[in-house]
GROMACS .gro file of C-alpha atoms in nm:
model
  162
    1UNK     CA    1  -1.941  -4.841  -2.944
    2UNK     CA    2  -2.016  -4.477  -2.909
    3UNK     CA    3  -2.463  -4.541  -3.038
    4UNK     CA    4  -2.441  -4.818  -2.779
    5UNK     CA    5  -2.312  -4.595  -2.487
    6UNK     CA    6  -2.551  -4.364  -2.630
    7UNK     CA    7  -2.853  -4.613  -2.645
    8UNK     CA    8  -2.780  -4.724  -2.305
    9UNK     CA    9  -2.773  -4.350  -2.143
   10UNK     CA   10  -3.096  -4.275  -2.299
   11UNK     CA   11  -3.292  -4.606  -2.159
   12UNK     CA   12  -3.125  -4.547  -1.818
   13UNK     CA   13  -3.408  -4.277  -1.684
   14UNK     CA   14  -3.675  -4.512  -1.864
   15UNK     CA   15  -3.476  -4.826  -1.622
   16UNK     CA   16  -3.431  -4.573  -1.288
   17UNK     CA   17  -3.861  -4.522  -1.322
   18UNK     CA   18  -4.026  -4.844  -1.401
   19UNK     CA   19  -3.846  -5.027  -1.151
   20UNK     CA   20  -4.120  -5.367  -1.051
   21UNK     CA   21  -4.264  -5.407  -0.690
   22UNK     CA   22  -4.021  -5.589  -0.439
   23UNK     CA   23  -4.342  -5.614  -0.236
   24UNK     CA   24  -4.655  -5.440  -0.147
   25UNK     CA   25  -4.558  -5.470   0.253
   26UNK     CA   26  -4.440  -5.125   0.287
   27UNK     CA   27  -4.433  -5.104   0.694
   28UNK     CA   28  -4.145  -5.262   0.828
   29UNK     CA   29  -3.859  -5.185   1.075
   30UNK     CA   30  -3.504  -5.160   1.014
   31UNK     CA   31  -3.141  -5.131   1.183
   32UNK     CA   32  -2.815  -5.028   0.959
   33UNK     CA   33  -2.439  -5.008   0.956
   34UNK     CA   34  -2.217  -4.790   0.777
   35UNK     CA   35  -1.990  -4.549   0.771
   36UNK     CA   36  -1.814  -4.197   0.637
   37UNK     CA   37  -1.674  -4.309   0.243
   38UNK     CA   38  -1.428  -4.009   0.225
   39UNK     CA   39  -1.306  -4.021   0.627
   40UNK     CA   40  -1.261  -4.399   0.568
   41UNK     CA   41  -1.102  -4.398   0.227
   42UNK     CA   42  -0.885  -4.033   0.208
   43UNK     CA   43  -0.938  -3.882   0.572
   44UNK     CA   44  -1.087  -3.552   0.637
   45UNK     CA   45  -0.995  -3.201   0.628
   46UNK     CA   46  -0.822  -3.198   0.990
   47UNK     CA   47  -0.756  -3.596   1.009
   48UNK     CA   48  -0.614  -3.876   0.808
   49UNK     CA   49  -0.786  -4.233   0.679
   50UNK     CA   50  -1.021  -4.370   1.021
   51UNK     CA   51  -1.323  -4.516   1.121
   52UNK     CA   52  -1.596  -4.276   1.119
   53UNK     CA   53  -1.903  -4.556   1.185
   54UNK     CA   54  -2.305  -4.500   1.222
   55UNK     CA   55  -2.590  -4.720   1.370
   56UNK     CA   56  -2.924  -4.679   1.341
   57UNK     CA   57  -3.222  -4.801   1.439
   58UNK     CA   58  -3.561  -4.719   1.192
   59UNK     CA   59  -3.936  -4.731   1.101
   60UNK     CA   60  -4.141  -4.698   0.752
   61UNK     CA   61  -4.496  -4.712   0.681
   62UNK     CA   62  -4.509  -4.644   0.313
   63UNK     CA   63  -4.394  -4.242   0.231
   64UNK     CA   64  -4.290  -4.191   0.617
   65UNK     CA   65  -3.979  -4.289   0.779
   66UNK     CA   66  -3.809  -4.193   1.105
   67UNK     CA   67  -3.490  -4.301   1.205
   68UNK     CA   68  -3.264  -4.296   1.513
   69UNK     CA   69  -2.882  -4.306   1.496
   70UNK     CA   70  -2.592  -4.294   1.722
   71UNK     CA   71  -2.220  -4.170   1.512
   72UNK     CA   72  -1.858  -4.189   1.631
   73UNK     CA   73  -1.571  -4.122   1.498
   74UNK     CA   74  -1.304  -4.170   1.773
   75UNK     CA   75  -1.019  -3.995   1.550
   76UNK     CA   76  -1.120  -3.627   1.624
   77UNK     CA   77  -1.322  -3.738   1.953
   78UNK     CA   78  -1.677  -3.674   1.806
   79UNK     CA   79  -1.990  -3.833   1.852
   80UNK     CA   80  -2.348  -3.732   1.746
   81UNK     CA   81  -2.708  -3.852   1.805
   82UNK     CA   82  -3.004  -3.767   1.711
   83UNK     CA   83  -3.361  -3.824   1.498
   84UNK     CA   84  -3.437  -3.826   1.149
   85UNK     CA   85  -3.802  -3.803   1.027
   86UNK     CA   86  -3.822  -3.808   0.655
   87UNK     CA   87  -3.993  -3.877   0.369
   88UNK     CA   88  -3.949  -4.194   0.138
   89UNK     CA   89  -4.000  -4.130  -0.227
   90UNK     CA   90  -4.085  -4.438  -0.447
   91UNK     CA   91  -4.135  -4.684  -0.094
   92UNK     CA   92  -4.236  -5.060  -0.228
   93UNK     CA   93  -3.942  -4.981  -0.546
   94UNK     CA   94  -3.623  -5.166  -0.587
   95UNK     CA   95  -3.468  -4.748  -0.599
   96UNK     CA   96  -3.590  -4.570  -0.326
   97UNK     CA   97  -3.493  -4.197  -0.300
   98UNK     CA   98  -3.550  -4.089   0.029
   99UNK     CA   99  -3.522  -3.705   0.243
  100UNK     CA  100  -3.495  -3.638   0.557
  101UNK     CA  101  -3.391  -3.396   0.868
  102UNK     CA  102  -3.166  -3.488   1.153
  103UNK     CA  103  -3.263  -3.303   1.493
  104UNK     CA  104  -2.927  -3.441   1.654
  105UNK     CA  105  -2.666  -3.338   1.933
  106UNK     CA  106  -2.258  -3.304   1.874
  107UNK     CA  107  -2.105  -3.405   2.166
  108UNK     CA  108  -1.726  -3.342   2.204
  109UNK     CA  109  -1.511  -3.388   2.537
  110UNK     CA  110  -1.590  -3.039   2.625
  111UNK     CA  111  -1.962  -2.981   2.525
  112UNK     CA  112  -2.253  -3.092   2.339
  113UNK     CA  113  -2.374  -2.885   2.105
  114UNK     CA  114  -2.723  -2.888   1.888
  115UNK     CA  115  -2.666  -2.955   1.525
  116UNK     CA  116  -2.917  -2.983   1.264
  117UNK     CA  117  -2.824  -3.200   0.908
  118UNK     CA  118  -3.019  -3.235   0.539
  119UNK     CA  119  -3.016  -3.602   0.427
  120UNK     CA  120  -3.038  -3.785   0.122
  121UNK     CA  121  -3.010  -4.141   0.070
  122UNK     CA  122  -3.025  -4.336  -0.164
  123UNK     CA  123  -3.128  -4.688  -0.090
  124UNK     CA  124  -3.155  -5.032  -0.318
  125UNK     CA  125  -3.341  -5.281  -0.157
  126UNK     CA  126  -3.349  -5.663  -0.206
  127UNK     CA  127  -3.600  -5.903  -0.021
  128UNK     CA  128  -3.521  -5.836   0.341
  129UNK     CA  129  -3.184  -5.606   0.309
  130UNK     CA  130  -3.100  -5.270   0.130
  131UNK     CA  131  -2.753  -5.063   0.086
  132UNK     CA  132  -2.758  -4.692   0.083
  133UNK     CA  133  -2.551  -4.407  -0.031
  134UNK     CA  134  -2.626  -4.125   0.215
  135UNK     CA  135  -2.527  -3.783   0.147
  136UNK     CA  136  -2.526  -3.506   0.454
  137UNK     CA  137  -2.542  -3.138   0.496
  138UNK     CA  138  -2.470  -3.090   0.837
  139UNK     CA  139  -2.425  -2.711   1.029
  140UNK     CA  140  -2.102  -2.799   1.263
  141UNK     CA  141  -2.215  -2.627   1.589
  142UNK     CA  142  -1.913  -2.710   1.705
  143UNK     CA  143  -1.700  -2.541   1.501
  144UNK     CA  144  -1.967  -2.319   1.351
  145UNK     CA  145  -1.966  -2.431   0.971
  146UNK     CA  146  -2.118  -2.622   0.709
  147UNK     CA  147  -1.982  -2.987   0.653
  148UNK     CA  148  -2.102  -3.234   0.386
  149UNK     CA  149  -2.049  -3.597   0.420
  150UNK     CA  150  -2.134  -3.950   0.225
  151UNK     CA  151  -2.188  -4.237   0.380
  152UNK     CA  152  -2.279  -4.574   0.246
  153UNK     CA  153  -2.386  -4.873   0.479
  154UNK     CA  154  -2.665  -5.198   0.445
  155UNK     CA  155  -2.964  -5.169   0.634
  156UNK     CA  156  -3.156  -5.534   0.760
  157UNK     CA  157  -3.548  -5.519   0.774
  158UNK     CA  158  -3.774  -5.684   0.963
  159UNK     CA  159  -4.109  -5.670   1.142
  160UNK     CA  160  -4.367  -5.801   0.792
  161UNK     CA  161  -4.692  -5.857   0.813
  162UNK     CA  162  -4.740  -6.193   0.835
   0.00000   0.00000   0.00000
């Protein structure tokens, strides 16, 4: 059992990098769902278990992708909006690491703030749908610290080439 475990964790990388071609239409638009994993599943720091939701709204064309996205989270009173240009990795793969920047505004009952957030997601895409794992570095303006966040979600594409 123990070589086979072994065999298997030594042909994963080999799996992860020769993934085959969905398709060679890389330009496409896309809108998502999803939603915090830890605020939805354990709560947060100052919260317990709630809906902490995302929608977004997106474009590719091949390595490029920008992204617009509206969060709330009614629990704590918090929404955020903002812009995500980024870059996509391995675009036309099944795996598709992508990076990006959010340029985004924190807006609480009393104030919006500016906030800026690292992304990384990690998408696996089928024919005309993906599902992502989206991890987030985000500076807290609000409160003035560092919070990191995953969210997972399914994104639908449209707009081919015909």
């Amino acid at each position: 059992m123990k070589k086979i475990i072994l065999l298997l964790l030594l042909v994963l990388p080999t799996h992860v990098f020769a993934q085959y071609w969905l398709t060679r239409e890389d330009t496409y638009f896309f809108v998502s769902t999803g939603l915090d994993l830890r605020n939805a599943t354990f709560g947060g720091t100052v919260n317990p278990a709630a809906y902490d939701g995302t929608w977004t709204a997106g474009y590719r064309n091949e390595n490029f992708s920008i992204l617009a996205y509206y969060e709330t989270f009614s629990a704590i009173r918090y929404e955020s909006m903002g812009v995500n240009p980024g870059y996509v990795f391995r675009p036309g793969k099944m795996l598709v690491p992508v990076a990006d920047i959010s340029l985004s505004f924190i807006r609480r009952p009393w104030k919006t703030f500016p906030s800026l957030a690292l992304n990384s997601r990690l998408e696996f895409h089928f024919s005309r749908f993906f599902i992502y794992l989206r991890g987030e570095n985000r500076w807290r303006t609000d409160y003035d610290f560092f919070q990191i966040s995953v969210y997972g979600g399914v994104s639908y594409k449209f707009g081919f080439p015909k």
